[in-house]
Coordinates of C-alpha atoms in Angstrom, one line a residue:
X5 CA -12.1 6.0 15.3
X6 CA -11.2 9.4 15.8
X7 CA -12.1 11.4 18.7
X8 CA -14.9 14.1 17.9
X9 CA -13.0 16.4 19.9
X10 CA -9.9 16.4 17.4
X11 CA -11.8 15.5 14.5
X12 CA -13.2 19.0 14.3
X13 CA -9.4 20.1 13.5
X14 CA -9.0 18.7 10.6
X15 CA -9.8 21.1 7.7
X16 CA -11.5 20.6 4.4
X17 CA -9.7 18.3 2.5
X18 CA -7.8 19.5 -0.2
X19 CA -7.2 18.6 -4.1
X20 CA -4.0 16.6 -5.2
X21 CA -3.1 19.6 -7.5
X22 CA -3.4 23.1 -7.4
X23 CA -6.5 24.4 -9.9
X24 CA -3.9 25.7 -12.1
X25 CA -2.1 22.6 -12.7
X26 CA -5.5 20.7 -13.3
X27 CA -6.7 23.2 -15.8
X28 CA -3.2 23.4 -17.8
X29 CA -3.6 19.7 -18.1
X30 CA -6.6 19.5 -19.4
X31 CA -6.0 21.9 -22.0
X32 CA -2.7 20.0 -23.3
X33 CA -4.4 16.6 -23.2
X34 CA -7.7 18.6 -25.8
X35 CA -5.1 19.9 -27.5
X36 CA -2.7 16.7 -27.9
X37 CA -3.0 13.1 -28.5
X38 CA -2.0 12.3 -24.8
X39 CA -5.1 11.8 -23.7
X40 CA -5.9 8.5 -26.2
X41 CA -2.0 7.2 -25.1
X42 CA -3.2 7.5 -21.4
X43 CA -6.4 6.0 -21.8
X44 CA -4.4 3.2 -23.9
X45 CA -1.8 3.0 -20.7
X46 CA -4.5 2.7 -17.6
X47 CA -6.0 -0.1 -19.8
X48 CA -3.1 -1.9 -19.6
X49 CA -2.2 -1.7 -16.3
X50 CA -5.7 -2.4 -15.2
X51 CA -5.2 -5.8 -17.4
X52 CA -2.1 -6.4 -15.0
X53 CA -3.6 -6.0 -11.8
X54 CA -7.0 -8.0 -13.1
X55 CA -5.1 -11.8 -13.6
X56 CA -6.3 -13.8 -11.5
X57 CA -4.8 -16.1 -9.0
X58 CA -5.0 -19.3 -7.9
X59 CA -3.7 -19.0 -4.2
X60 CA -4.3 -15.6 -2.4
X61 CA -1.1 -13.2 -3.1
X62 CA 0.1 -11.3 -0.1
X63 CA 2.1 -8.3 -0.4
X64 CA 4.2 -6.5 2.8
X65 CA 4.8 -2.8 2.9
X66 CA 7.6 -1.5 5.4
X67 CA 10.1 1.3 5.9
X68 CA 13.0 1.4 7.9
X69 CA 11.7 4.6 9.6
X70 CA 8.6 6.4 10.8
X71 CA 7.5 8.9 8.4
X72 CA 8.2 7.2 5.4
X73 CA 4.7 7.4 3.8
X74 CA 4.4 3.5 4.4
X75 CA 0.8 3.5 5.5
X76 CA 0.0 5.5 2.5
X77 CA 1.7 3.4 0.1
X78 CA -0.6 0.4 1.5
X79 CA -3.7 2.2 1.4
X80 CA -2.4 3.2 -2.2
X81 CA -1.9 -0.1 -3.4
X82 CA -5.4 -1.6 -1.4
X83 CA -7.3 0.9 -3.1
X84 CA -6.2 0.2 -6.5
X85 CA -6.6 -3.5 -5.7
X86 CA -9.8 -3.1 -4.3
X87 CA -11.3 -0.7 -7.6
X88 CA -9.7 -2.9 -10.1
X89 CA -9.8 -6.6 -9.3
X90 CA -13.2 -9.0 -8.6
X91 CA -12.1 -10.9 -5.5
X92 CA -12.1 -10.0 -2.1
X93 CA -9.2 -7.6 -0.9
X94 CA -7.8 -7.6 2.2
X95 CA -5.5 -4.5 4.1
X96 CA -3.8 -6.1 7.4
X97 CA -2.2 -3.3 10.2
X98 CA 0.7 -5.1 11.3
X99 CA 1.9 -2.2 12.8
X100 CA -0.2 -2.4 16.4
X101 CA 1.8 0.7 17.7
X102 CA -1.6 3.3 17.2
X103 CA -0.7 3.0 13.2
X104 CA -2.7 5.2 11.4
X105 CA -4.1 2.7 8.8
X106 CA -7.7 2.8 9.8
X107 CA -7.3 6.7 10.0
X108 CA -6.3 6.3 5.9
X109 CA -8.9 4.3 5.4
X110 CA -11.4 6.3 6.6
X111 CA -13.0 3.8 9.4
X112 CA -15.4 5.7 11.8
X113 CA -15.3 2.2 14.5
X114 CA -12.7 -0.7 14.9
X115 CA -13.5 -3.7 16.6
X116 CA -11.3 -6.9 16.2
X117 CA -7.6 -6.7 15.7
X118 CA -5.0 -8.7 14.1
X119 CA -4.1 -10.2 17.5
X120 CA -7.4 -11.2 18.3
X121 CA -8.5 -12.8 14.8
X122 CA -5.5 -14.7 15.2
X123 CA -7.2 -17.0 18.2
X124 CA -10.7 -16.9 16.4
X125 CA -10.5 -17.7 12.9
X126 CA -11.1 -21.7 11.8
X127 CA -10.8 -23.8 8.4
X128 CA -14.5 -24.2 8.5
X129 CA -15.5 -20.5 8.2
X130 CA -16.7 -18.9 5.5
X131 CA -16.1 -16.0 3.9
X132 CA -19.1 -14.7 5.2
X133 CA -18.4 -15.7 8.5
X134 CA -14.6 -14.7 8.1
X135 CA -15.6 -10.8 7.1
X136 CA -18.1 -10.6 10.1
X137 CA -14.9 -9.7 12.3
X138 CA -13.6 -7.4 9.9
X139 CA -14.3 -3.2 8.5
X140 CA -15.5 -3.0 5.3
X141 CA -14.5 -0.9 2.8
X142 CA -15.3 0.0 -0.4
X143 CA -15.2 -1.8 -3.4
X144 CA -15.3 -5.1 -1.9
X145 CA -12.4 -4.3 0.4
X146 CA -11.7 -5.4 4.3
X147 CA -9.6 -4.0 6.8
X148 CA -8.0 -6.0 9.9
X149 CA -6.8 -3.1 12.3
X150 CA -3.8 -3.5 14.7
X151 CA -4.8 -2.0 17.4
X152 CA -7.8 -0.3 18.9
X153 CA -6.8 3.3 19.0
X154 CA -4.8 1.7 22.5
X155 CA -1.4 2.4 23.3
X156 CA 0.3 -1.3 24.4
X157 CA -1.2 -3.4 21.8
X158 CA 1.0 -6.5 20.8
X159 CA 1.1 -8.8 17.9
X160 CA 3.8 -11.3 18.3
X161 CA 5.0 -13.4 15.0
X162 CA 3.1 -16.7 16.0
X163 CA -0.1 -14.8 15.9
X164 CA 0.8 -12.6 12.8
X165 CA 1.5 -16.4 11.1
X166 CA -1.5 -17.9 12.1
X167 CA -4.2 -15.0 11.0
X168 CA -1.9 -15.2 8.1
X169 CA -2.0 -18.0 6.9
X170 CA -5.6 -18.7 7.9
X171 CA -6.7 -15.9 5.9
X172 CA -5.0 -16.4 2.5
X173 CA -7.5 -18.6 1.0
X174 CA -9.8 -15.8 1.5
X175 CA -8.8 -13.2 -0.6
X176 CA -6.8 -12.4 -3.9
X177 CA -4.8 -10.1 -2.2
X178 CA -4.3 -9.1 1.2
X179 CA -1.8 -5.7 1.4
X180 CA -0.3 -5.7 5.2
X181 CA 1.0 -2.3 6.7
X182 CA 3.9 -3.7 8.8
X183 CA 6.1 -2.1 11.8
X184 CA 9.1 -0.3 10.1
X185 CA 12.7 -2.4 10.0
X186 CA 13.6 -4.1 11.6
X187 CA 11.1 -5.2 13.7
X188 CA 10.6 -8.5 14.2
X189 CA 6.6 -8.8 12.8
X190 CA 8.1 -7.0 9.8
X191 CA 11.1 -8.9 8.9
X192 CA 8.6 -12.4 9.7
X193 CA 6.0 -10.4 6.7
X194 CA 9.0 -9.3 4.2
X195 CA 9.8 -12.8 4.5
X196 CA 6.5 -14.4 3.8
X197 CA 5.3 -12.7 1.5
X198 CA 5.2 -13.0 -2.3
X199 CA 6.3 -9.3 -2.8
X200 CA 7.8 -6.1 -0.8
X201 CA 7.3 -2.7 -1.0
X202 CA 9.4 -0.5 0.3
X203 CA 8.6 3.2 1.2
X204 CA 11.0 5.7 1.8
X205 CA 11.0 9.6 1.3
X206 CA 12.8 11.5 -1.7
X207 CA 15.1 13.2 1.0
X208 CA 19.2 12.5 1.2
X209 CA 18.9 10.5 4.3
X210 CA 16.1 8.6 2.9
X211 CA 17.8 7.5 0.0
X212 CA 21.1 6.7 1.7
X213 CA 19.5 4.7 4.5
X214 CA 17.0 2.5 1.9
X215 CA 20.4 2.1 -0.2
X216 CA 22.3 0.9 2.9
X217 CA 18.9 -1.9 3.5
X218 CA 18.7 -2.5 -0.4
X219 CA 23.0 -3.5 -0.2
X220 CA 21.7 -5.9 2.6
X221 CA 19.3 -7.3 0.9
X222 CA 21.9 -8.5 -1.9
X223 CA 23.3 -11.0 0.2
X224 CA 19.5 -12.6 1.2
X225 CA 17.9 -15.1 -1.2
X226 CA 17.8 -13.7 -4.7
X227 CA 13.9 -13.4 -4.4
X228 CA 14.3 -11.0 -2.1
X229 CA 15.7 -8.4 -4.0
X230 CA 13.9 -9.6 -6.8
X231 CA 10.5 -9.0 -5.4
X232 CA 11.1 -6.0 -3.8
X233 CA 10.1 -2.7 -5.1
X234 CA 11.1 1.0 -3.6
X235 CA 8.3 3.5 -3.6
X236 CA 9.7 6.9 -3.4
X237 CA 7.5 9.5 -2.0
X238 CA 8.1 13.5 -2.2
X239 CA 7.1 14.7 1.2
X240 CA 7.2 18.6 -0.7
X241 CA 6.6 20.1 -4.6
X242 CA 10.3 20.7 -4.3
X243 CA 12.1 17.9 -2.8
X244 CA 16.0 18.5 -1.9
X245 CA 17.5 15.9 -4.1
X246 CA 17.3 14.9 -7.7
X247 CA 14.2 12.6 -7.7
X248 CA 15.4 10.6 -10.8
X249 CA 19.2 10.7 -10.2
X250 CA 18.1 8.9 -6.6
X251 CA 16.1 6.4 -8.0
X252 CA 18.7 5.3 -10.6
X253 CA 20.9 4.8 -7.8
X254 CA 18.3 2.6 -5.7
X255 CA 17.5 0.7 -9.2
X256 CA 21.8 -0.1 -9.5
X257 CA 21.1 -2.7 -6.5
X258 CA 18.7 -4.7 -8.4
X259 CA 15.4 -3.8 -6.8
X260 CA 12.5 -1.6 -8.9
X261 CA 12.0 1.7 -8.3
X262 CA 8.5 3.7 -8.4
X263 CA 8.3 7.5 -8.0
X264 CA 5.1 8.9 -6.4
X265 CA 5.0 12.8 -7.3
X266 CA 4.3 15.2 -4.4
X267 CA 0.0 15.4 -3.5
X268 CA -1.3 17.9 -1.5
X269 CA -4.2 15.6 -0.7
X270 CA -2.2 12.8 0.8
X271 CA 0.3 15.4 2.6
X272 CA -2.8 16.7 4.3
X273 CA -2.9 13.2 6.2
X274 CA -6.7 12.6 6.5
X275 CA -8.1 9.6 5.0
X276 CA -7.7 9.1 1.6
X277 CA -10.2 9.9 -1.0
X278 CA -9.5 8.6 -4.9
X279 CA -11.3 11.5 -6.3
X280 CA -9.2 14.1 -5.0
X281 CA -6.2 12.9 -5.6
X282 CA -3.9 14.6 -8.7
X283 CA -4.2 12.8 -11.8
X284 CA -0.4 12.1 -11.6
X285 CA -0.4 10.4 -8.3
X286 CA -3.4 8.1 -9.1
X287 CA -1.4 7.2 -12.7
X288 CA 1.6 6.9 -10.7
X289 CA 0.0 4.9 -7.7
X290 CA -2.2 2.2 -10.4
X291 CA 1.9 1.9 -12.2
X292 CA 3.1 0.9 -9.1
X293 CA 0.2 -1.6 -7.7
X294 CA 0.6 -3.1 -10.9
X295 CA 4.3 -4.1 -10.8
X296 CA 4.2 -5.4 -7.4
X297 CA 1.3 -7.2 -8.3
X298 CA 2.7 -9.0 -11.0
X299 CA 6.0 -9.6 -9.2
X300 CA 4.2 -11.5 -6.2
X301 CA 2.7 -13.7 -9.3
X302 CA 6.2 -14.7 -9.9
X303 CA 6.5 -16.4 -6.4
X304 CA 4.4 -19.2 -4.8

């Protein structure tokens, strides 16, 4: 996946949180009753993302531009999916452009793509048969790559349909990393799908460019709105806008807002690893899988 070459860059990953921030938690939540009110909180949320389904839900993650944090909301959310729920999960790269999804995931070799699954899959496969052309993850979790690490890879929208829809019977829930706005793959998964995520970065242009989309999206279909949630990732520990203020603003256009906290981890850009990530970004990250979980069970 990654060439040896440039692999030996990258340096040792980091934790979410400084040691000092770790170990002044730790002593309020001995010290306090947080800790049995947090415990009490993940249990619910787990509850949320644990209902089942009866037809596969399938959730689209965009941006309107690169640098977002889009492919690390959708690794977010297929990770939480993936350690909390029984039935298979499946991440999709829509985003055939060299997206960095497998890179998140931490897959050492890709072999199909979304393009090509799209002319192999059949109603008579199994499961068994179905995953033999995808990565596997942990935690009873697939990935379907968009490209191969190639420059020129295309997925049209008749192939994106087709793997689609040929997949969904497959698996509770399949999280797809789309090409940012407006593409045309992307506005065909926003569309399709039973709920949205939105990423965009806690900066000023950030907020007033996903306000400008969210204003749009008021004059679509109510669902679409409805089912659409923001994600609202600090790119630094001290972002140049009032996080909260921002997100009030984004919530006024009727769309749900989640705030994911700065993470040195994620920032580092390597693939993603649950164990170092700060407590507050994996609370924060669960929140959020859990509300656009339940708001694609709204929608058939």
């Amino acid at each position: 996946m990654v060439d040896s070459a440039l692999s030996g860059t990258a340096r040792r990953p980091r934790q979410g949180e400084p040691a000092a921030a770790r170990v002044s938690r730790a002593i309020r939540r001995i010290v306090s009753s947080s800790a049995a009110r947090e415990v009490a909180e993940i249990t619910r949320t787990a509850e949320r993302i644990q209902q089942p389904v009866t037809t596969g839900r399938q959730i689209a993650v965009t941006s309107i531009r690169g640098g977002a944090g889009k492919t690390t909301v959708a690794a977010l959310l297929g990770t939480a999916y993936a350690h909390y729920r029984q039935d298979p999960v499946l991440l999709v790269e829509a985003d055939p452009a060299l997206g960095s999804l497998p890179l998140r995931l931490g897959a050492e070799t890709l072999r199909w793509t979304t393009a090509d699954l799209a002319d192999i899959v059949e109603p008579q496969m199994s499961l068994l048969d179905v995953t033999g052309y995808l990565v596997q993850l942990p935690d009873n979790a697939w990935l379907l790559p968009g490209s191969q690490g190639r420059i020129g890879a295309m997925l049209d929208t008749a192939a994106y349909e087709r793997v689609m829809v040929a997949l969904r019977r497959y698996f509770g829930v399949t999280v797809v990393d789309c090409e940012t706005l407006p593409a045309e793959v992307a506005r065909v998964a926003l569309s399709a799908a039973q709920a949205r995520v939105l990423a965009a970065p806690a900066t000023l242009d950030g907020i007033t460019s996903t306000y400008a989309v969210l204003q749009w999206m008021q004059g679509l279909p109510p669902h679409m709105i409805a089912g659409t949630v923001v994600a609202l990732t600090s790119t630094t520990s001290r972002p140049g806008i009032d996080v909260e203020d921002a997100a009030e603003k984004l919530r006024s256009t009727g769309a749900t807002v989640h705030v994911l906290p700065h993470d040195r981890h994620l920032a580092a850009g390597g693939a993603l690893r649950t164990e170092l990530l700060a407590r507050p970004t994996r609370l924060a990250a669960t929140r959020l899988a859990a509300e656009v979980f339940q708001l694609s069970q709204k929608r058939r």
